[in-house]
Amino acid sequence: MNYPVYERFYTWQGEGVHLGRAAYFIRLYGCPQACPWCDSAGTWHRDYRPDGVTLMSEGELAEVVRAESPDGAVVVVTGGEPILFDLAPLTDALHALGRRVHIETSGIAPLRGALDWVTLSPKPFGQPPLPEVVGRADEVKIIVHEPGDIQAGLDTLSGLPQDAVIWLHPEWSRARERDLSVLNAITQAVKENPRLRAGYQMHKLYRADDLDAHSDKRLIPLGGNAALGY
């Protein structure tokens, strides 16, 4: 299996249950959701397409993970939309190294591969997640660009396991600009429903991903401000 690799880099997980944990990220190219605030728009937007995308086999990816990160670092497969690809060969190769494999997905296709952790980020304005993926989610990340996004995201979660964590993340430009309409809406929602948790993208405060030579450092300003580097 050859996977279109937009970028790969070693850093730490900047959000969710595994916040702060050492992680090797594999970001695959391609996504049909077209989020207007996407912070990885180079994976799909025609204005930010890279000059080329490297195709790498599961064996090649396993080898760079082994060479570029220590034992114990998890591997996060993200995108783009990684659920579009058959990840079974990749998860098998990474498990052979003794690595745990996580996925970050909007859940629009069946999961393929032995995944150790599923982070679901539903996009209710686009294609909703499949019920079978909702039922497999370990945690949910709802991106809040407008206050109404909270309920819209929750409405996609029928069948979510009772022990799955639900995060409310301010979309990054709203967080960086301290948009109180969004931040206060998240605070109020968490106070009203203790199952919900307020989240944040801590790696962007540290600029942690930038320290790896393989990460994409172009300023892609969807939902952000290129002058400020996000």
Coordinates of N, CA and C in Angstrom, one line a residue:
M1 N 0.8 -1.2 0.0 CA 0.0 0.0 0.0 C 0.9 1.2 0.0
N2 N 0.6 2.2 -0.9 CA 1.3 3.5 -0.9 C 0.4 4.6 -0.4
Y3 N 0.9 5.3 0.5 CA 0.1 6.4 1.2 C 0.6 7.7 0.7
P4 N -0.3 8.7 0.4 CA 0.2 10.1 0.0 C 0.5 10.9 1.3
V5 N 1.8 11.1 1.5 CA 2.2 11.7 2.8 C 2.5 13.2 2.5
Y6 N 1.6 14.0 3.1 CA 1.8 15.4 3.0 C 2.9 15.9 3.9
E7 N 3.0 15.4 5.1 CA 4.1 15.7 6.0 C 4.2 14.6 7.1
R8 N 5.3 14.5 7.7 CA 5.5 13.6 8.8 C 6.5 14.3 9.8
F9 N 6.3 14.2 11.1 CA 7.1 14.9 12.0 C 7.0 14.4 13.4
Y10 N 8.0 14.5 14.2 CA 8.0 14.1 15.6 C 7.8 15.3 16.5
T11 N 6.8 15.2 17.4 CA 6.5 16.3 18.3 C 5.8 15.8 19.5
W12 N 4.8 16.5 20.0 CA 4.0 15.9 21.1 C 2.5 16.2 20.8
Q13 N 1.7 15.4 21.3 CA 0.2 15.6 21.0 C -0.2 16.9 21.7
G14 N -0.8 17.8 21.0 CA -1.1 19.1 21.5 C -2.5 19.2 22.0
E15 N -3.3 18.2 22.0 CA -4.7 18.3 22.5 C -5.3 17.0 22.8
G16 N -6.4 17.1 23.6 CA -7.2 15.9 23.9 C -6.6 15.1 25.1
V17 N -7.1 13.9 25.2 CA -6.8 13.0 26.3 C -5.3 12.8 26.4
H18 N -4.6 12.7 25.3 CA -3.2 12.4 25.3 C -2.3 13.7 25.2
L19 N -2.8 14.8 25.6 CA -2.1 16.1 25.6 C -0.7 15.9 26.3
G20 N 0.3 16.4 25.5 CA 1.6 16.4 26.1 C 2.4 15.1 25.8
R21 N 1.8 14.1 25.2 CA 2.5 12.8 25.0 C 3.3 12.9 23.7
A22 N 4.5 12.3 23.8 CA 5.4 12.3 22.6 C 4.6 11.5 21.5
A23 N 4.7 12.1 20.3 CA 3.9 11.5 19.2 C 4.6 11.8 17.9
Y24 N 4.6 10.8 17.0 CA 5.0 10.9 15.6 C 3.8 11.1 14.8
F25 N 3.7 12.2 14.0 CA 2.5 12.5 13.2 C 2.8 12.1 11.8
I26 N 1.8 11.4 11.2 CA 1.8 11.1 9.7 C 0.6 11.8 9.2
R27 N 0.8 12.8 8.4 CA -0.4 13.6 7.8 C -0.5 13.2 6.4
L28 N -1.7 12.6 6.1 CA -2.0 12.1 4.7 C -2.7 13.2 3.9
Y29 N -2.5 13.2 2.6 CA -3.0 14.2 1.7 C -4.4 13.8 1.3
G30 N -5.3 14.8 1.1 CA -6.6 14.6 0.6 C -7.7 14.7 1.6
C31 N -8.8 15.5 1.3 CA -9.9 15.6 2.2 C -11.1 16.3 1.5
P32 N -12.3 15.7 1.6 CA -13.4 16.3 0.9 C -14.2 17.3 1.7
Q33 N -13.9 17.5 3.0 CA -14.7 18.3 3.9 C -14.6 19.8 3.7
A34 N -13.4 20.3 3.2 CA -13.2 21.7 2.9 C -13.7 22.6 4.0
C35 N -13.2 22.4 5.2 CA -13.5 23.3 6.3 C -13.0 24.7 6.0
P36 N -13.8 25.7 6.2 CA -13.4 27.1 5.8 C -12.3 27.6 6.7
W37 N -12.1 27.0 7.9 CA -11.1 27.5 8.8 C -9.9 26.4 9.0
C38 N -9.8 25.5 8.0 CA -8.9 24.4 8.2 C -7.4 24.9 8.4
D39 N -6.8 24.3 9.4 CA -5.4 24.7 9.7 C -4.4 23.7 9.0
S40 N -4.9 22.8 8.2 CA -4.0 22.0 7.4 C -4.5 22.0 5.9
A41 N -4.8 23.3 5.4 CA -5.4 23.4 4.1 C -4.5 23.0 3.0
G42 N -3.2 22.9 3.2 CA -2.3 22.4 2.2 C -2.6 20.9 1.8
T43 N -3.4 20.2 2.6 CA -3.8 18.8 2.3 C -4.9 18.7 1.3
W44 N -5.5 19.9 0.9 CA -6.7 19.8 0.0 C -7.0 21.1 -0.8
H45 N -6.6 22.2 -0.3 CA -7.1 23.5 -0.9 C -6.3 23.8 -2.1
R46 N -6.9 24.1 -3.2 CA -6.2 24.3 -4.5 C -5.2 25.5 -4.4
D47 N -5.4 26.5 -3.6 CA -4.5 27.6 -3.5 C -3.2 27.2 -2.7
Y48 N -3.2 26.1 -2.0 CA -2.1 25.8 -1.1 C -1.5 24.4 -1.4
R49 N -1.8 23.8 -2.5 CA -1.3 22.5 -2.9 C 0.2 22.5 -2.9
P50 N 0.9 21.5 -2.4 CA 2.3 21.4 -2.4 C 2.8 21.1 -3.9
D51 N 4.0 21.3 -4.1 CA 4.6 21.0 -5.4 C 4.5 19.5 -5.8
G52 N 4.5 18.7 -4.7 CA 4.4 17.2 -4.9 C 4.1 16.6 -3.6
V53 N 3.6 15.4 -3.7 CA 3.2 14.6 -2.5 C 4.0 13.3 -2.6
T54 N 4.7 12.9 -1.5 CA 5.5 11.7 -1.5 C 4.6 10.5 -1.2
L55 N 4.7 9.5 -2.1 CA 4.1 8.2 -1.8 C 5.0 7.3 -1.0
M56 N 4.5 6.8 0.1 CA 5.4 6.0 1.0 C 4.6 4.7 1.3
S57 N 5.3 3.6 1.3 CA 4.7 2.3 1.7 C 4.6 2.2 3.2
E58 N 3.9 1.2 3.7 CA 3.8 1.0 5.1 C 5.1 0.7 5.7
G59 N 5.9 -0.1 4.9 CA 7.3 -0.4 5.4 C 8.2 0.8 5.5
E60 N 8.1 1.7 4.5 CA 8.9 2.9 4.5 C 8.5 3.8 5.7
L61 N 7.2 3.9 5.9 CA 6.7 4.8 7.0 C 7.1 4.2 8.4
A62 N 7.0 2.9 8.5 CA 7.4 2.3 9.8 C 8.9 2.5 10.0
E63 N 9.7 2.5 9.0 CA 11.1 2.7 9.1 C 11.4 4.1 9.6
V64 N 10.8 5.1 9.0 CA 11.1 6.5 9.4 C 10.5 6.7 10.8
V65 N 9.4 6.1 11.2 CA 9.0 6.2 12.6 C 10.0 5.6 13.5
R66 N 10.6 4.5 13.2 CA 11.6 3.8 14.0 C 12.8 4.7 14.1
A67 N 13.2 5.3 13.0 CA 14.5 6.0 13.0 C 14.4 7.4 13.6
E68 N 13.2 8.0 13.5 CA 13.0 9.4 13.9 C 12.3 9.6 15.2
S69 N 11.9 8.6 15.9 CA 11.3 8.7 17.2 C 11.6 7.5 18.1
P70 N 11.6 7.7 19.4 CA 12.0 6.6 20.3 C 10.9 5.7 20.6
D71 N 11.2 4.5 21.1 CA 10.2 3.6 21.5 C 9.3 4.3 22.6
G72 N 8.0 4.0 22.5 CA 7.1 4.6 23.5 C 6.4 5.8 22.9
A73 N 6.9 6.4 21.9 CA 6.1 7.5 21.2 C 5.0 6.9 20.4
V74 N 3.8 7.4 20.6 CA 2.7 6.9 19.8 C 2.8 7.5 18.4
V75 N 2.0 6.9 17.5 CA 2.0 7.3 16.1 C 0.5 7.8 15.9
V76 N 0.4 9.1 15.4 CA -0.9 9.7 15.1 C -1.1 9.8 13.6
V77 N -2.0 9.1 13.0 CA -2.3 9.2 11.6 C -3.4 10.3 11.4
T78 N -3.2 11.3 10.7 CA -4.1 12.4 10.6 C -4.1 12.9 9.1
G79 N -4.7 14.1 8.9 CA -4.8 14.6 7.5 C -5.0 16.1 7.5
G80 N -5.7 16.5 6.4 CA -6.4 15.7 5.5 C -7.4 14.8 6.2
E81 N -7.8 13.8 5.5 CA -8.8 12.8 6.0 C -8.2 11.4 5.9
P82 N -7.6 10.9 6.9 CA -6.9 9.6 6.8 C -7.9 8.4 6.7
I83 N -9.1 8.5 7.1 CA -10.0 7.4 7.0 C -10.4 7.0 5.6
L84 N -10.0 7.8 4.6 CA -10.2 7.5 3.2 C -9.3 6.3 2.8
F85 N -8.3 6.0 3.5 CA -7.3 5.0 3.1 C -7.4 3.8 3.9
D86 N -7.0 2.6 3.3 CA -6.9 1.4 4.1 C -5.6 1.4 4.9
L87 N -5.8 1.6 6.2 CA -4.7 1.8 7.1 C -4.3 0.4 7.7
A88 N -4.9 -0.7 7.3 CA -4.5 -2.0 7.9 C -3.0 -2.3 7.7
P89 N -2.5 -2.2 6.5 CA -1.1 -2.5 6.3 C -0.2 -1.6 7.2
L90 N -0.6 -0.3 7.3 CA 0.3 0.6 8.1 C 0.2 0.3 9.6
T91 N -1.0 0.0 10.1 CA -1.2 -0.3 11.5 C -0.4 -1.6 11.9
D92 N -0.5 -2.5 11.0 CA 0.2 -3.8 11.2 C 1.7 -3.6 11.3
A93 N 2.2 -2.7 10.4 CA 3.7 -2.5 10.4 C 4.1 -1.7 11.6
L94 N 3.3 -0.8 12.1 CA 3.6 0.0 13.2 C 3.5 -0.8 14.5
H95 N 2.5 -1.7 14.6 CA 2.4 -2.6 15.7 C 3.5 -3.5 15.8
A96 N 4.1 -3.9 14.7 CA 5.3 -4.8 14.7 C 6.5 -4.1 15.3
L97 N 6.5 -2.8 15.3 CA 7.5 -2.0 16.0 C 7.2 -1.8 17.5
G98 N 6.0 -2.2 17.9 CA 5.6 -2.0 19.3 C 4.9 -0.7 19.5
R99 N 4.5 0.0 18.5 CA 3.9 1.3 18.6 C 2.4 1.3 18.7
R100 N 1.8 2.1 19.5 CA 0.4 2.3 19.5 C 0.0 3.3 18.4
V101 N -1.1 3.1 17.7 CA -1.5 3.9 16.6 C -2.8 4.6 16.8
H102 N -2.8 5.9 16.7 CA -4.0 6.7 16.9 C -4.5 7.3 15.5
I103 N -5.7 7.6 15.4 CA -6.2 8.3 14.2 C -7.0 9.5 14.6
E104 N -6.9 10.5 13.8 CA -7.8 11.7 14.0 C -8.6 11.8 12.7
T105 N -9.9 11.8 12.8 CA -10.8 11.7 11.6 C -12.1 12.3 11.8
S106 N -12.8 12.7 10.7 CA -14.1 13.2 10.8 C -15.1 12.0 10.6
G107 N -14.6 10.8 10.4 CA -15.5 9.6 10.5 C -16.4 9.4 9.3
I108 N -16.0 9.8 8.1 CA -16.9 9.8 7.0 C -16.9 8.5 6.2
A109 N -16.0 7.5 6.6 CA -15.9 6.3 5.9 C -15.6 5.2 7.0
P110 N -15.7 3.9 6.6 CA -15.4 2.9 7.6 C -13.9 2.9 8.0
L111 N -13.7 2.6 9.3 CA -12.3 2.4 9.8 C -11.7 1.1 9.3
R112 N -10.5 1.2 8.8 CA -9.8 0.0 8.4 C -8.4 0.0 9.0
G113 N -8.1 -1.1 9.7 CA -6.9 -1.2 10.5 C -7.1 -1.3 12.0
A114 N -6.1 -1.9 12.7 CA -6.2 -2.1 14.1 C -5.8 -0.8 14.8
L115 N -6.7 0.1 15.1 CA -6.4 1.3 15.7 C -6.6 1.3 17.2
D116 N -5.6 1.9 17.9 CA -5.6 1.8 19.3 C -6.4 3.0 20.0
W117 N -6.6 4.0 19.2 CA -7.3 5.2 19.7 C -7.9 5.9 18.6
V118 N -9.2 6.3 18.7 CA -9.9 7.0 17.7 C -10.4 8.3 18.2
T119 N -9.9 9.4 17.6 CA -10.3 10.7 17.9 C -11.3 11.1 16.8
L120 N -12.5 11.4 17.1 CA -13.5 11.8 16.1 C -13.7 13.3 16.1
S121 N -13.6 13.9 15.0 CA -13.9 15.4 14.9 C -15.0 15.6 13.9
P122 N -16.3 15.5 14.3 CA -17.4 15.6 13.3 C -17.4 17.0 12.7
K123 N -17.8 17.0 11.4 CA -18.0 18.2 10.6 C -19.5 18.3 10.2
P124 N -20.4 18.8 11.0 CA -21.8 18.7 10.7 C -22.2 19.6 9.5
F125 N -21.4 20.5 9.1 CA -21.7 21.3 7.9 C -21.3 20.6 6.6
G126 N -20.6 19.5 6.8 CA -20.1 18.7 5.6 C -20.7 17.3 5.7
Q127 N -19.9 16.3 5.5 CA -20.4 14.9 5.6 C -20.3 14.5 7.1
P128 N -21.5 14.0 7.6 CA -21.5 13.6 9.0 C -20.7 12.3 9.2
P129 N -20.3 12.0 10.4 CA -19.7 10.7 10.7 C -20.6 9.5 10.5
L130 N -20.1 8.4 10.1 CA -20.9 7.2 10.1 C -21.1 6.7 11.5
P131 N -22.3 6.2 11.7 CA -22.7 5.6 13.1 C -21.6 4.6 13.6
E132 N -21.1 3.8 12.7 CA -20.1 2.8 13.1 C -18.8 3.4 13.6
V133 N -18.5 4.6 13.1 CA -17.3 5.3 13.6 C -17.6 6.0 14.9
V134 N -18.8 6.6 15.0 CA -19.2 7.2 16.3 C -19.1 6.2 17.4
G135 N -19.6 5.0 17.1 CA -19.6 3.9 18.1 C -18.2 3.4 18.5
R136 N -17.2 3.7 17.7 CA -15.8 3.3 18.0 C -15.0 4.5 18.6
A137 N -15.5 5.6 18.7 CA -14.7 6.8 19.1 C -14.3 6.7 20.6
D138 N -13.1 7.0 20.9 CA -12.6 7.1 22.3 C -12.7 8.5 22.8
E139 N -12.6 9.5 21.9 CA -12.8 10.8 22.3 C -13.4 11.6 21.1
V140 N -14.0 12.7 21.3 CA -14.6 13.5 20.3 C -14.0 15.0 20.4
K141 N -13.7 15.6 19.3 CA -13.2 16.9 19.3 C -14.2 17.8 18.4
I142 N -15.0 18.6 19.0 CA -15.9 19.5 18.3 C -15.2 20.8 18.1
I143 N -15.0 21.2 16.9 CA -14.4 22.5 16.6 C -15.5 23.6 16.7
V144 N -15.2 24.6 17.5 CA -16.2 25.7 17.7 C -15.8 27.0 17.0
H145 N -16.3 27.2 15.8 CA -16.0 28.5 15.1 C -17.1 29.5 15.4
E146 N -18.3 29.0 15.6 CA -19.5 29.9 16.1 C -20.1 29.1 17.2
P147 N -20.8 29.8 18.1 CA -21.4 29.1 19.2 C -22.4 28.0 18.8
G148 N -23.1 28.1 17.7 CA -24.0 27.1 17.3 C -23.3 25.8 16.9
D149 N -22.0 25.8 16.7 CA -21.3 24.6 16.3 C -21.3 23.6 17.4
I150 N -21.5 24.0 18.7 CA -21.5 23.1 19.8 C -22.6 22.1 19.7
Q151 N -23.8 22.6 19.5 CA -25.0 21.7 19.5 C -25.0 20.9 18.1
A152 N -24.6 21.6 17.1 CA -24.5 20.9 15.8 C -23.6 19.7 15.9
G153 N -22.4 19.9 16.5 CA -21.5 18.7 16.7 C -22.1 17.6 17.6
L154 N -22.7 18.0 18.7 CA -23.3 17.0 19.6 C -24.4 16.2 18.9
D155 N -25.1 16.9 18.0 CA -26.2 16.2 17.3 C -25.8 15.1 16.4
T156 N -24.5 15.0 16.1 CA -23.9 13.9 15.2 C -23.5 12.7 16.0
L157 N -23.7 12.7 17.3 CA -23.0 11.7 18.2 C -23.9 10.6 18.7
S158 N -25.0 10.4 18.1 CA -25.9 9.3 18.5 C -25.1 8.0 18.5
G159 N -25.2 7.2 19.6 CA -24.5 6.0 19.7 C -23.0 6.1 20.2
L160 N -22.6 7.3 20.6 CA -21.3 7.4 21.2 C -21.1 6.6 22.5
P161 N -20.0 5.9 22.7 CA -19.8 5.2 23.9 C -19.9 6.1 25.1
Q162 N -20.4 5.6 26.2 CA -20.6 6.4 27.4 C -19.3 6.9 28.0
D163 N -18.2 6.2 27.8 CA -16.9 6.6 28.4 C -16.1 7.4 27.4
A164 N -16.6 7.8 26.3 CA -15.9 8.6 25.3 C -15.9 10.1 25.9
V165 N -14.7 10.7 25.8 CA -14.6 12.1 26.2 C -15.0 13.0 25.1
I166 N -15.8 14.1 25.4 CA -16.2 15.1 24.4 C -15.5 16.4 24.7
W167 N -14.7 16.8 23.8 CA -13.9 18.1 23.9 C -14.6 19.2 23.0
L168 N -14.6 20.4 23.6 CA -15.0 21.6 22.8 C -13.8 22.4 22.6
H169 N -13.3 22.5 21.3 CA -12.1 23.3 21.0 C -12.5 24.5 20.3
P170 N -12.1 25.7 20.8 CA -12.3 26.9 20.0 C -11.4 26.8 18.7
E171 N -12.0 27.1 17.6 CA -11.2 27.1 16.3 C -10.1 28.1 16.5
W172 N -8.9 27.8 16.0 CA -7.7 28.5 16.4 C -7.7 30.0 16.3
S173 N -8.3 30.5 15.2 CA -8.3 32.0 15.1 C -9.2 32.6 16.2
R174 N -10.3 31.9 16.5 CA -11.2 32.4 17.6 C -10.4 32.4 19.0
A175 N -9.6 31.3 19.2 CA -8.9 31.2 20.4 C -7.8 32.2 20.5
R176 N -7.0 32.4 19.4 CA -5.9 33.3 19.4 C -6.4 34.8 19.6
E177 N -7.5 35.1 19.0 CA -8.1 36.4 19.1 C -9.0 36.6 20.3
R178 N -9.1 35.6 21.1 CA -9.9 35.6 22.3 C -11.3 36.1 22.0
D179 N -12.0 35.4 21.1 CA -13.3 35.7 20.7 C -14.2 35.2 21.9
L180 N -14.7 36.2 22.7 CA -15.5 35.8 23.9 C -16.8 35.2 23.5
S181 N -17.4 35.4 22.4 CA -18.6 34.8 22.0 C -18.4 33.3 21.9
V182 N -17.3 32.8 21.4 CA -17.0 31.4 21.3 C -16.5 30.9 22.7
L183 N -15.5 31.6 23.3 CA -15.0 31.1 24.5 C -16.0 31.0 25.6
N184 N -16.9 32.0 25.7 CA -17.9 31.9 26.7 C -19.0 30.9 26.5
A185 N -19.2 30.6 25.2 CA -20.2 29.6 24.8 C -19.7 28.2 25.3
I186 N -18.4 28.0 25.1 CA -17.8 26.7 25.5 C -17.8 26.6 27.0
T187 N -17.5 27.7 27.7 CA -17.5 27.7 29.2 C -18.9 27.4 29.7
Q188 N -19.9 28.0 29.1 CA -21.3 27.8 29.5 C -21.8 26.3 29.2
A189 N -21.4 25.8 28.1 CA -21.8 24.5 27.7 C -21.2 23.4 28.7
V190 N -19.9 23.6 29.1 CA -19.3 22.7 30.0 C -19.9 22.8 31.4
K191 N -20.3 24.0 31.8 CA -20.9 24.2 33.1 C -22.3 23.5 33.1
E192 N -23.0 23.5 32.0 CA -24.3 23.0 31.9 C -24.3 21.4 31.8
N193 N -23.2 20.9 31.1 CA -23.1 19.5 30.9 C -21.7 19.0 31.3
P194 N -21.5 18.5 32.5 CA -20.2 18.1 33.0 C -19.5 17.0 32.2
R195 N -20.2 16.4 31.3 CA -19.6 15.4 30.4 C -18.6 16.1 29.4
L196 N -18.9 17.3 29.1 CA -18.1 18.1 28.1 C -16.9 18.6 28.8
R197 N -15.8 18.8 28.0 CA -14.6 19.4 28.5 C -14.2 20.5 27.5
A198 N -13.6 21.6 28.1 CA -13.1 22.7 27.3 C -11.7 22.3 26.9
G199 N -11.3 22.5 25.6 CA -10.0 22.1 25.1 C -9.3 23.3 24.5
Y200 N -8.1 23.0 24.1 CA -7.2 24.0 23.5 C -6.1 23.3 22.7
Q201 N -5.5 24.0 21.8 CA -4.4 23.5 21.0 C -3.1 24.0 21.5
M202 N -2.6 23.3 22.5 CA -1.4 23.7 23.3 C -0.2 23.7 22.4
H203 N -0.1 22.8 21.4 CA 1.1 22.8 20.6 C 1.3 24.1 19.8
K204 N 0.2 24.8 19.5 CA 0.3 26.0 18.8 C 0.9 27.2 19.6
L205 N 0.7 27.1 20.9 CA 1.3 28.1 21.8 C 2.8 27.8 21.9
Y206 N 3.2 26.6 21.9 CA 4.6 26.2 21.9 C 5.3 26.3 20.6
R207 N 4.5 26.3 19.5 CA 5.1 26.1 18.1 C 5.9 24.9 18.1
A208 N 5.5 23.8 18.7 CA 6.2 22.6 18.9 C 6.5 21.9 17.6
D209 N 5.5 21.9 16.7 CA 5.6 21.1 15.5 C 6.7 21.7 14.6
D210 N 6.9 23.0 14.7 CA 7.9 23.7 13.8 C 9.3 23.2 14.0
L211 N 9.6 22.6 15.2 CA 11.0 22.2 15.5 C 11.4 21.0 14.7
D212 N 10.5 20.3 14.1 CA 10.9 19.2 13.3 C 11.1 19.6 11.8
A213 N 12.2 19.2 11.2 CA 12.5 19.7 9.9 C 11.5 19.2 8.8
H214 N 10.8 18.2 9.1 CA 9.8 17.6 8.1 C 8.5 18.3 8.1
S215 N 8.2 19.1 9.2 CA 6.8 19.7 9.2 C 6.7 20.8 8.2
D216 N 5.5 21.1 7.8 CA 5.2 22.1 6.8 C 5.1 23.5 7.5
K217 N 6.0 24.3 7.2 CA 6.1 25.6 7.9 C 5.6 26.8 7.0
R218 N 4.9 26.5 5.9 CA 4.3 27.5 5.1 C 3.1 28.2 5.9
L219 N 3.0 29.5 5.8 CA 1.9 30.1 6.5 C 0.6 30.0 5.6
I220 N -0.3 29.2 6.1 CA -1.6 28.9 5.3 C -2.7 29.5 6.1
P221 N -3.2 30.7 5.7 CA -4.0 31.5 6.6 C -5.5 31.2 6.7
L222 N -6.0 30.0 6.2 CA -7.4 29.8 6.4 C -7.8 29.8 7.9
G223 N -8.7 30.6 8.2 CA -9.2 30.7 9.6 C -8.2 31.4 10.5
G224 N -7.1 32.0 10.0 CA -6.1 32.6 10.8 C -5.5 33.9 10.3
N225 N -4.3 34.2 10.7 CA -3.7 35.4 10.3 C -2.2 35.1 9.9
A226 N -1.9 35.1 8.7 CA -0.6 34.7 8.2 C 0.5 35.6 8.9
A227 N 0.2 36.9 9.2 CA 1.2 37.7 9.8 C 1.6 37.3 11.2
L228 N 0.7 36.6 11.8 CA 0.9 36.1 13.2 C 1.4 34.6 13.1
G229 N 1.5 34.0 12.0 CA 2.0 32.7 11.9 C 1.0 31.6 12.2
Y230 N -0.3 31.8 11.9 CA -1.2 30.7 12.1 C -2.4 31.0 11.1

